[in-house]
C-alpha cells in the first residue's frame, strides 16, 4: 500500500511563455506540450494556471459559478488591479449583472433580427468580389476581402458614422493585445490608446448613432427599461471592440483554409450549403480567439489538483479545438466533420453573442466567391500578424482562377 501522499497527483509546470512572440507565431507545438502535460498546468512565467484539453476547457467555460469573468478575462486580475478601461458589461461581468445586457444584445443580434440584413449583405458581397476580381485575380486577400467585407457591412449595421472608421481595427487589435501581459505588442499600442478609446466612446453616444441599427436598438432597450440608461454606451462599445477583428480573422482563416485545401473548395462550389460548415470548421481549426482567462471563485479541484480561490486560469481555446482526445485528425480542415461543439466561440453563458453575424458575413462572402472562383491558390507564403489573443494575419497573397461563364 502506498501512502496517499505518494499517489497525490502533482501539478505539471511549464516554463514556456504563451505570449512569447515565438509561441504566438507558431502556437501548435506549445499547445501540444500543454495538452500532454496534464489537465491543468502551472505556467511559471506568470504564476497562473492553464487548461488546454477540450473536456476541461469546456467544463470550465460552462461553470461560471466556479470560474468567474468579473475579475477580467485577461491576465490582469481585477480583484487586485485596476482595469485599463471600464469593464465590459458582457465579457467581464457575471450573473446577475451580466444577464440584462446579455439578454438585450442576444435579441438585437438574434438570427431572427438579422434576417433583414441578409439580402443586402449578399448583394454587398457580390459587389465587393466583382470589384476586387475586376482589378486583377492576384491580390492580398487580407485587406481586399477579409478586412474589406466586415468593414463594409458591420459599421453600417451598427449605425456608425463614416468618419473615423479606420480606428476600428487598431482599437480591436489593442484590446485583444491587452488581455495578455504588457509585452512589446501592448507597448506598441500604448501611444494611441487614449485617442482610440476617446473616439470609440464618442461613437457609442446616442446622438452619434443612426436612428436605425444595432446601436439604436440597444438604446431603445434602455427606453423600454430592459437595461438602465447608463448601460448602452458600454454595450455598443462591445460591438465595436469584438465585432470587427474577430470576423476579419475568421474570414482570413477560411480563405487560408481553402487556398491550402483546393479539394474542399470544390466541395463548397458543388454544394453551397457547406459554406456555413466551412466557416465553423475554420473557426475550430484556426481559433481566431486563441485564449480567454477566468478566475477561480473558490478552491477548485480538477484532476486531483487544486486551483486556489482568486487564481487566474487561461483557457487555450485553440488547443482544445485541436485536442485529439475530442477530434479525429484535429489538424485537418475537413468539411466532412461536424465541427459543432468547438470552443472557438467559447461555451456557456458568455458564448459569442455575435456568432450569427459572423456566420452571415462568411456565408455572403463565400457564396459570392463560390459562383465566380474556380480555385484559390497562394502565390507567396502568408504572413501572420502577432496579437496576444488573436490568431491573425498580415497578408494572404492569393491568385483566384475565374470560373467559366
Ligand atoms: C467586449 C468584448 C471585447 C473583446 C472581446 C469580446 C470576444 C468582447 O467589450 O464586450 O468578446
CSV table of C-alpha atoms and ligand atoms in Angstrom, one decimal:
chain,number,residue,atom,x,y,z
A,1,UNK,CA,0.0,0.0,0.0
A,2,UNK,CA,1.3,3.3,-1.0
A,3,UNK,CA,0.7,6.4,1.2
A,4,UNK,CA,-1.9,8.8,-0.1
A,5,UNK,CA,0.9,11.4,-0.5
A,6,UNK,CA,2.8,9.2,-3.0
A,7,UNK,CA,-0.4,8.9,-5.0
A,8,UNK,CA,-1.3,12.6,-4.9
A,9,UNK,CA,-1.2,13.9,-8.5
A,10,UNK,CA,1.4,16.6,-9.0
A,11,UNK,CA,0.7,19.8,-10.8
A,12,UNK,CA,2.7,19.9,-14.0
A,13,UNK,CA,4.5,23.1,-14.7
A,14,UNK,CA,5.6,24.8,-17.9
A,15,UNK,CA,8.3,27.4,-18.2
A,16,UNK,CA,7.2,28.4,-21.8
A,17,UNK,CA,5.7,31.8,-22.2
A,18,UNK,CA,2.3,31.5,-24.0
A,19,UNK,CA,2.6,35.2,-25.1
A,20,UNK,CA,6.2,34.9,-26.2
A,21,UNK,CA,6.5,36.2,-29.8
A,22,UNK,CA,7.9,32.8,-31.0
A,23,UNK,CA,4.9,31.0,-29.5
A,24,UNK,CA,2.4,33.4,-30.9
A,25,UNK,CA,4.0,33.0,-34.3
A,26,UNK,CA,3.6,29.2,-34.1
A,27,UNK,CA,1.5,28.1,-31.2
A,28,UNK,CA,0.8,24.5,-32.2
A,29,UNK,CA,3.9,22.8,-30.6
A,30,UNK,CA,3.3,24.7,-27.3
A,31,UNK,CA,-0.4,23.8,-27.3
A,32,UNK,CA,0.5,20.1,-27.7
A,33,UNK,CA,3.1,20.3,-24.9
A,34,UNK,CA,0.4,21.7,-22.6
A,35,UNK,CA,-2.3,19.2,-23.6
A,36,UNK,CA,0.1,16.3,-23.0
A,37,UNK,CA,1.4,17.8,-19.7
A,38,UNK,CA,-1.9,17.3,-17.9
A,39,UNK,CA,-5.5,18.6,-17.5
A,40,UNK,CA,-4.2,21.6,-15.6
A,41,UNK,CA,-0.7,23.1,-15.9
A,42,UNK,CA,1.0,25.8,-13.9
A,43,UNK,CA,2.6,28.5,-16.1
A,44,UNK,CA,5.6,29.7,-14.2
A,45,UNK,CA,6.2,32.8,-16.3
A,46,UNK,CA,3.0,34.4,-15.0
A,47,UNK,CA,2.2,32.4,-11.8
A,48,UNK,CA,-1.1,31.3,-13.4
A,49,UNK,CA,-2.9,28.1,-14.3
A,50,UNK,CA,-3.7,26.9,-17.8
A,51,UNK,CA,-6.0,24.3,-19.4
A,52,UNK,CA,-5.5,23.1,-23.0
A,53,UNK,CA,-7.6,19.9,-23.2
A,54,UNK,CA,-11.1,20.0,-24.7
A,55,UNK,CA,-13.0,18.4,-21.8
A,56,UNK,CA,-11.6,20.6,-19.1
A,57,UNK,CA,-11.8,23.8,-21.1
A,58,UNK,CA,-15.5,23.0,-22.0
A,59,UNK,CA,-16.3,22.1,-18.4
A,60,UNK,CA,-14.7,25.3,-17.0
A,61,UNK,CA,-16.4,27.5,-19.6
A,62,UNK,CA,-19.8,26.1,-18.6
A,63,UNK,CA,-19.2,26.5,-14.9
A,64,UNK,CA,-19.4,30.3,-14.4
A,65,UNK,CA,-20.1,29.8,-10.7
A,66,UNK,CA,-16.6,28.4,-10.1
A,67,UNK,CA,-14.8,30.3,-12.9
A,68,UNK,CA,-15.8,33.9,-13.0
A,69,UNK,CA,-15.4,36.5,-15.7
A,70,UNK,CA,-16.0,39.5,-13.5
A,71,UNK,CA,-12.3,39.6,-12.4
A,72,UNK,CA,-11.3,40.0,-16.0
A,73,UNK,CA,-10.9,37.6,-18.9
A,74,UNK,CA,-7.3,38.5,-19.5
A,75,UNK,CA,-4.1,38.1,-17.4
A,76,UNK,CA,-4.9,41.2,-15.2
A,77,UNK,CA,-6.8,40.2,-12.1
A,78,UNK,CA,-9.4,42.9,-11.4
A,79,UNK,CA,-9.5,41.9,-7.7
A,80,UNK,CA,-6.1,43.5,-7.4
A,81,UNK,CA,-5.5,45.6,-10.5
A,82,UNK,CA,-7.5,48.5,-12.0
A,83,UNK,CA,-8.7,47.6,-15.5
A,84,UNK,CA,-7.3,49.6,-18.4
A,85,UNK,CA,-10.8,50.6,-19.4
A,86,UNK,CA,-14.2,50.3,-17.7
A,87,UNK,CA,-15.0,46.6,-17.7
A,88,UNK,CA,-17.3,45.3,-20.5
A,89,UNK,CA,-20.9,44.8,-19.2
A,90,UNK,CA,-20.9,41.4,-21.0
A,91,UNK,CA,-17.5,39.9,-21.3
A,92,UNK,CA,-16.2,41.0,-18.0
A,93,UNK,CA,-19.3,40.5,-15.9
A,94,UNK,CA,-21.0,37.7,-14.0
A,95,UNK,CA,-24.6,36.9,-13.3
A,96,UNK,CA,-26.7,38.7,-12.1
A,97,UNK,CA,-25.2,41.9,-13.6
A,98,UNK,CA,-24.4,40.1,-16.9
A,99,UNK,CA,-27.9,39.0,-17.6
A,100,UNK,CA,-29.8,42.1,-18.7
A,101,UNK,CA,-27.1,43.4,-21.1
A,102,UNK,CA,-26.7,39.9,-22.4
A,103,UNK,CA,-30.4,39.4,-23.0
A,104,UNK,CA,-30.7,42.7,-24.8
A,105,UNK,CA,-27.7,42.1,-27.1
A,106,UNK,CA,-28.8,38.5,-27.8
A,107,UNK,CA,-32.1,39.8,-29.0
A,108,UNK,CA,-30.5,42.6,-31.1
A,109,UNK,CA,-28.2,40.1,-32.8
A,110,UNK,CA,-30.5,37.1,-33.0
A,111,UNK,CA,-30.9,35.1,-36.2
A,112,UNK,CA,-34.5,36.5,-36.4
A,113,UNK,CA,-33.5,40.2,-36.0
A,114,UNK,CA,-30.6,40.0,-38.5
A,115,UNK,CA,-32.7,38.3,-41.2
A,116,UNK,CA,-33.4,41.7,-42.6
A,117,UNK,CA,-29.7,42.2,-43.3
A,118,UNK,CA,-29.3,39.0,-45.4
A,119,UNK,CA,-30.2,40.2,-48.9
A,120,UNK,CA,-28.3,43.4,-48.6
A,121,UNK,CA,-25.1,41.6,-47.4
A,122,UNK,CA,-25.4,39.0,-50.1
A,123,UNK,CA,-25.5,41.9,-52.7
A,124,UNK,CA,-22.7,43.7,-51.0
A,125,UNK,CA,-20.5,40.6,-51.1
A,126,UNK,CA,-21.2,40.2,-54.8
A,127,UNK,CA,-20.3,43.9,-55.4
A,128,UNK,CA,-17.1,43.6,-53.4
A,129,UNK,CA,-16.0,40.4,-55.0
A,130,UNK,CA,-16.7,41.7,-58.6
A,131,UNK,CA,-14.8,44.9,-57.8
A,132,UNK,CA,-11.8,43.0,-56.5
A,133,UNK,CA,-11.7,40.5,-59.3
A,134,UNK,CA,-12.1,43.2,-62.0
A,135,UNK,CA,-8.9,44.7,-60.6
A,136,UNK,CA,-7.0,41.5,-61.1
A,137,UNK,CA,-7.0,37.9,-59.9
A,138,UNK,CA,-3.8,38.2,-57.9
A,139,UNK,CA,-4.2,40.2,-54.7
A,140,UNK,CA,-3.7,40.2,-50.9
A,141,UNK,CA,-6.9,38.6,-49.5
A,142,UNK,CA,-6.4,40.1,-46.1
A,143,UNK,CA,-7.1,43.8,-46.9
A,144,UNK,CA,-9.0,43.1,-50.1
A,145,UNK,CA,-11.6,40.7,-48.7
A,146,UNK,CA,-11.1,39.6,-45.1
A,147,UNK,CA,-10.9,43.3,-43.8
A,148,UNK,CA,-12.9,44.9,-46.6
A,149,UNK,CA,-16.1,42.9,-46.2
A,150,UNK,CA,-16.7,43.3,-42.4
A,151,UNK,CA,-15.7,47.0,-42.7
A,152,UNK,CA,-18.2,47.4,-45.5
A,153,UNK,CA,-21.2,45.8,-43.8
A,154,UNK,CA,-20.8,45.8,-40.0
A,155,UNK,CA,-20.3,49.5,-39.1
A,156,UNK,CA,-23.3,50.4,-41.2
A,157,UNK,CA,-25.4,47.7,-39.4
A,158,UNK,CA,-24.3,49.3,-36.1
A,159,UNK,CA,-25.3,52.7,-37.4
A,160,UNK,CA,-21.8,54.2,-37.1
A,161,UNK,CA,-20.9,57.4,-38.9
A,162,UNK,CA,-18.3,57.2,-41.7
A,163,UNK,CA,-15.7,59.4,-40.1
A,164,UNK,CA,-13.0,57.6,-38.1
A,165,UNK,CA,-13.9,54.0,-39.1
A,166,UNK,CA,-10.2,53.4,-39.7
A,167,UNK,CA,-9.9,53.4,-35.9
A,168,UNK,CA,-11.9,50.2,-35.5
A,169,UNK,CA,-9.2,47.7,-36.4
A,170,UNK,CA,-6.4,49.4,-34.4
A,171,UNK,CA,-8.7,49.7,-31.4
A,172,UNK,CA,-9.7,46.0,-31.6
A,173,UNK,CA,-6.1,44.9,-32.1
A,174,UNK,CA,-5.1,46.8,-29.0
A,175,UNK,CA,-8.0,45.5,-26.8
A,176,UNK,CA,-7.2,41.9,-27.8
A,177,UNK,CA,-3.5,42.5,-27.1
A,178,UNK,CA,-4.4,44.0,-23.7
A,179,UNK,CA,-5.9,40.6,-22.5
A,180,UNK,CA,-2.3,39.4,-22.4
A,181,UNK,CA,0.8,40.6,-20.5
A,182,UNK,CA,2.3,44.0,-21.0
A,183,UNK,CA,4.7,42.8,-23.7
A,184,UNK,CA,6.1,44.6,-26.7
A,185,UNK,CA,2.8,44.2,-28.6
A,186,UNK,CA,0.9,46.1,-25.9
A,187,UNK,CA,3.7,48.6,-25.5
A,188,UNK,CA,3.5,49.3,-29.2
A,189,UNK,CA,-0.3,50.2,-28.9
A,190,UNK,CA,0.0,52.3,-25.8
A,191,UNK,CA,0.8,55.5,-27.7
A,192,UNK,CA,-2.6,55.6,-29.4
A,193,UNK,CA,-4.8,54.0,-26.8
A,194,UNK,CA,-6.1,57.4,-25.4
A,195,UNK,CA,-7.1,58.7,-28.8
A,196,UNK,CA,-8.6,55.4,-29.9
A,197,UNK,CA,-10.6,54.9,-26.7
A,198,UNK,CA,-11.9,58.5,-26.9
A,199,UNK,CA,-13.1,58.0,-30.5
A,200,UNK,CA,-14.8,54.7,-29.6
A,201,UNK,CA,-16.5,56.2,-26.5
A,202,UNK,CA,-17.8,59.1,-28.6
A,203,UNK,CA,-19.4,56.8,-31.2
A,204,UNK,CA,-21.3,55.0,-28.5
A,205,UNK,CA,-23.4,58.0,-27.6
A,206,UNK,CA,-26.9,58.1,-28.9
A,207,UNK,CA,-26.6,61.3,-30.9
A,208,UNK,CA,-23.7,59.8,-32.9
A,209,UNK,CA,-25.5,56.7,-33.9
A,210,UNK,CA,-28.0,56.3,-36.8
A,211,UNK,CA,-31.7,56.2,-36.0
A,212,UNK,CA,-31.8,52.5,-37.1
A,213,UNK,CA,-29.3,49.8,-36.5
A,214,UNK,CA,-27.8,47.7,-33.6
A,215,UNK,CA,-26.8,50.9,-31.8
A,216,UNK,CA,-30.3,52.4,-31.9
A,217,UNK,CA,-31.7,49.0,-30.9
A,218,UNK,CA,-29.5,48.9,-27.8
A,219,UNK,CA,-30.6,52.5,-26.8
A,220,UNK,CA,-34.2,51.6,-27.4
A,221,UNK,CA,-33.8,48.7,-24.9
A,222,UNK,CA,-32.9,51.3,-22.3
A,223,UNK,CA,-36.1,53.3,-23.1
A,224,UNK,CA,-38.1,50.1,-22.6
A,225,UNK,CA,-36.4,49.6,-19.2
A,226,UNK,CA,-34.7,46.4,-20.1
A,227,UNK,CA,-31.4,47.9,-19.2
A,228,UNK,CA,-30.5,51.2,-17.4
A,229,UNK,CA,-29.8,54.4,-19.4
A,230,UNK,CA,-26.1,54.4,-18.4
A,231,UNK,CA,-25.5,50.9,-19.9
A,232,UNK,CA,-26.0,51.4,-23.7
A,233,UNK,CA,-22.6,53.1,-24.4
A,234,UNK,CA,-20.7,50.2,-23.0
A,235,UNK,CA,-22.9,47.6,-24.8
A,236,UNK,CA,-22.3,49.5,-28.1
A,237,UNK,CA,-18.6,49.5,-27.2
A,238,UNK,CA,-18.7,45.7,-27.1
A,239,UNK,CA,-19.9,45.6,-30.7
A,240,UNK,CA,-17.2,48.0,-31.8
A,241,UNK,CA,-14.5,46.0,-29.9
A,242,UNK,CA,-15.5,42.5,-30.6
A,243,UNK,CA,-17.3,42.8,-33.9
A,244,UNK,CA,-14.6,43.6,-36.4
A,245,UNK,CA,-11.1,42.0,-35.8
A,246,UNK,CA,-12.8,38.7,-34.9
A,247,UNK,CA,-14.7,38.3,-38.1
A,248,UNK,CA,-11.8,39.7,-40.1
A,249,UNK,CA,-9.6,36.9,-38.8
A,250,UNK,CA,-12.3,34.3,-39.1
A,251,UNK,CA,-12.7,35.2,-42.8
A,252,UNK,CA,-9.0,35.2,-43.3
A,253,UNK,CA,-8.9,31.8,-41.7
A,254,UNK,CA,-11.5,30.3,-44.0
A,255,UNK,CA,-9.8,31.8,-47.1
A,256,UNK,CA,-6.5,30.4,-46.0
A,257,UNK,CA,-8.1,27.0,-45.5
A,258,UNK,CA,-9.5,27.0,-49.0
A,259,UNK,CA,-6.2,28.2,-50.5
A,260,UNK,CA,-4.5,25.3,-48.9
A,261,UNK,CA,-7.3,22.7,-49.4
A,262,UNK,CA,-8.4,23.0,-53.0
A,263,UNK,CA,-10.5,19.8,-52.8
A,264,UNK,CA,-12.5,21.3,-50.0
A,265,UNK,CA,-13.2,24.4,-52.2
A,266,UNK,CA,-14.5,22.2,-54.9
A,267,UNK,CA,-17.0,20.6,-52.4
A,268,UNK,CA,-18.3,24.0,-51.4
A,269,UNK,CA,-18.7,25.0,-55.1
A,270,UNK,CA,-20.7,21.9,-55.7
A,271,UNK,CA,-22.8,22.3,-52.5
A,272,UNK,CA,-23.0,25.9,-51.3
A,273,UNK,CA,-24.9,24.8,-48.2
A,274,UNK,CA,-21.4,23.7,-47.0
A,275,UNK,CA,-20.4,27.4,-46.7
A,276,UNK,CA,-21.8,27.5,-43.1
A,277,UNK,CA,-20.0,24.3,-42.1
A,278,UNK,CA,-16.8,25.7,-43.7
A,279,UNK,CA,-16.8,28.8,-41.5
A,280,UNK,CA,-17.3,26.9,-38.3
A,281,UNK,CA,-14.7,24.3,-39.3
A,282,UNK,CA,-12.3,27.2,-40.0
A,283,UNK,CA,-13.1,28.7,-36.6
A,284,UNK,CA,-12.4,25.4,-34.9
A,285,UNK,CA,-9.2,24.8,-37.0
A,286,UNK,CA,-7.7,28.3,-36.6
A,287,UNK,CA,-9.5,29.6,-33.5
A,288,UNK,CA,-9.3,33.3,-34.2
A,289,UNK,CA,-9.7,34.0,-30.5
A,290,UNK,CA,-7.0,31.7,-29.0
A,291,UNK,CA,-7.3,32.3,-25.3
A,292,UNK,CA,-9.5,33.8,-22.6
A,293,UNK,CA,-9.0,33.7,-18.9
A,294,UNK,CA,-11.2,33.0,-15.9
A,295,UNK,CA,-10.7,33.5,-12.1
A,296,UNK,CA,-11.4,30.8,-9.6
A,297,UNK,CA,-14.2,31.8,-7.1
A,298,UNK,CA,-13.2,29.0,-4.7
A,299,UNK,CA,-10.6,26.3,-4.4
A,300,UNK,CA,-11.5,24.2,-7.4
A,301,UNK,CA,-10.3,20.6,-7.8
A,302,UNK,CA,-9.6,19.4,-11.3
A,303,UNK,CA,-7.9,16.0,-12.0
A,304,UNK,CA,-6.7,15.9,-8.4
A,305,UNK,CA,-5.0,19.3,-8.3
A,306,UNK,CA,-6.4,22.4,-6.7
A,307,UNK,CA,-6.7,25.8,-8.2
A,308,UNK,CA,-6.9,28.2,-5.3
A,309,UNK,CA,-9.6,30.8,-4.9
A,310,UNK,CA,-8.7,34.0,-6.7
A,311,UNK,CA,-6.2,32.5,-9.1
A,312,UNK,CA,-6.2,33.1,-12.9
A,313,UNK,CA,-6.7,30.2,-15.3
A,314,UNK,CA,-6.0,30.7,-19.0
A,315,UNK,CA,-8.2,28.6,-21.3
A,316,UNK,CA,-6.4,27.6,-24.5
A,317,UNK,CA,-9.4,27.6,-26.9
A,318,UNK,CA,-7.2,26.9,-29.9
A,319,UNK,CA,-5.6,23.9,-28.1
A,320,UNK,CA,-9.0,22.5,-27.1
A,321,UNK,CA,-10.2,22.8,-30.7
A,322,UNK,CA,-7.3,20.6,-31.8
A,323,UNK,CA,-7.4,18.1,-28.9
A,324,UNK,CA,-7.1,14.6,-30.4
A,325,UNK,CA,-9.0,13.3,-27.3
A,326,UNK,CA,-12.0,15.1,-28.8
A,327,UNK,CA,-11.4,15.4,-32.5
A,328,UNK,CA,-10.3,12.9,-35.2
A,329,UNK,CA,-7.4,14.2,-37.2
A,330,UNK,CA,-7.7,17.5,-35.5
A,331,UNK,CA,-5.1,19.3,-37.6
A,332,UNK,CA,-7.1,18.6,-40.8
A,333,UNK,CA,-9.5,21.2,-42.2
A,334,UNK,CA,-12.3,18.8,-43.3
A,335,UNK,CA,-15.8,19.7,-44.4
A,336,UNK,CA,-16.9,16.0,-43.7
A,337,UNK,CA,-16.6,16.5,-40.0
A,338,UNK,CA,-19.2,18.1,-37.7
A,339,UNK,CA,-17.3,21.0,-36.1
A,340,UNK,CA,-20.2,21.9,-33.8
A,341,UNK,CA,-19.2,21.8,-30.1
A,342,UNK,CA,-15.9,23.6,-30.8
A,343,UNK,CA,-15.0,26.3,-28.3
A,344,UNK,CA,-13.8,28.9,-30.7
A,345,UNK,CA,-16.8,31.0,-29.8
A,346,UNK,CA,-16.5,30.0,-26.1
A,347,UNK,CA,-19.2,28.0,-24.5
A,348,UNK,CA,-21.9,28.6,-21.8
A,349,UNK,CA,-23.4,31.9,-20.8
A,350,UNK,CA,-20.7,34.0,-22.5
A,351,UNK,CA,-20.7,32.2,-25.8
A,352,UNK,CA,-20.2,34.6,-28.6
A,353,UNK,CA,-23.3,36.7,-28.9
A,354,UNK,CA,-22.3,37.9,-32.4
A,355,UNK,CA,-21.8,34.5,-34.0
A,356,UNK,CA,-24.9,34.7,-36.2
A,357,UNK,CA,-23.4,38.0,-37.6
A,358,UNK,CA,-20.1,36.3,-38.2
A,359,UNK,CA,-21.8,33.3,-40.0
A,360,UNK,CA,-23.9,35.6,-42.1
A,361,UNK,CA,-20.8,37.6,-43.2
A,362,UNK,CA,-19.0,34.5,-44.1
A,363,UNK,CA,-21.9,32.9,-45.9
A,364,UNK,CA,-22.3,36.1,-48.0
A,365,UNK,CA,-18.6,36.3,-48.9
A,366,UNK,CA,-18.2,32.6,-49.6
A,367,UNK,CA,-21.3,32.4,-51.7
A,368,UNK,CA,-20.2,35.3,-53.9
A,369,UNK,CA,-16.8,33.7,-54.3
A,370,UNK,CA,-18.0,30.2,-55.0
A,371,UNK,CA,-20.0,31.2,-58.0
A,372,UNK,CA,-17.1,33.2,-59.5
A,373,UNK,CA,-13.9,31.5,-58.5
A,374,UNK,CA,-12.8,28.0,-59.7
A,375,UNK,CA,-9.8,27.8,-57.5
A,376,UNK,CA,-7.8,29.7,-54.9
A,377,UNK,CA,-4.0,29.3,-54.5
A,378,UNK,CA,-1.3,31.0,-52.5
A,379,UNK,CA,1.2,33.0,-54.6
A,380,UNK,CA,3.6,33.5,-51.7
A,381,UNK,CA,3.9,32.4,-48.0
A,382,UNK,CA,1.2,34.1,-45.9
A,383,UNK,CA,2.4,36.3,-43.1
A,384,UNK,CA,1.0,36.3,-39.6
A,385,UNK,CA,0.1,39.4,-37.6
A,386,UNK,CA,1.0,38.8,-34.0
A,387,UNK,CA,-1.5,39.5,-31.3
A,388,UNK,CA,-1.7,38.3,-27.7
A,389,UNK,CA,-5.2,36.9,-28.2
A,390,UNK,CA,-6.0,36.7,-31.9
A,391,UNK,CA,-4.6,34.2,-34.4
A,392,UNK,CA,-4.3,37.0,-37.0
A,393,UNK,CA,-2.9,37.7,-40.5
A,394,UNK,CA,-0.8,40.4,-42.0
A,395,UNK,CA,-1.1,39.1,-45.6
A,396,UNK,CA,-2.5,36.2,-47.6
A,397,UNK,CA,-1.3,36.6,-51.2
A,398,UNK,CA,-3.6,34.7,-53.5
A,399,UNK,CA,-4.4,34.0,-57.1
A,400,UNK,CA,-8.1,33.2,-57.9
A,401,UNK,CA,-8.9,31.4,-61.1
A,402,UNK,CA,-12.2,32.6,-62.5
A,403,UNK,CA,-14.9,30.1,-63.2
A,404,UNK,CA,-16.0,29.7,-66.8
A,405,UNK,CA,-19.1,31.7,-67.8
B,1,LIG,C1,-16.4,43.5,-25.0
B,1,LIG,C2,-15.5,42.5,-25.7
B,1,LIG,C3,-14.3,42.8,-26.0
B,1,LIG,C4,-13.4,41.9,-26.7
B,1,LIG,C5,-13.9,40.7,-27.0
B,1,LIG,C6,-15.1,40.3,-26.7
B,1,LIG,C7,-14.9,38.2,-27.9
B,1,LIG,C8,-16.0,41.2,-26.1
B,1,LIG,O1,-16.1,44.6,-24.9
B,1,LIG,O2,-17.5,43.1,-24.6
B,1,LIG,O3,-15.6,39.1,-27.0
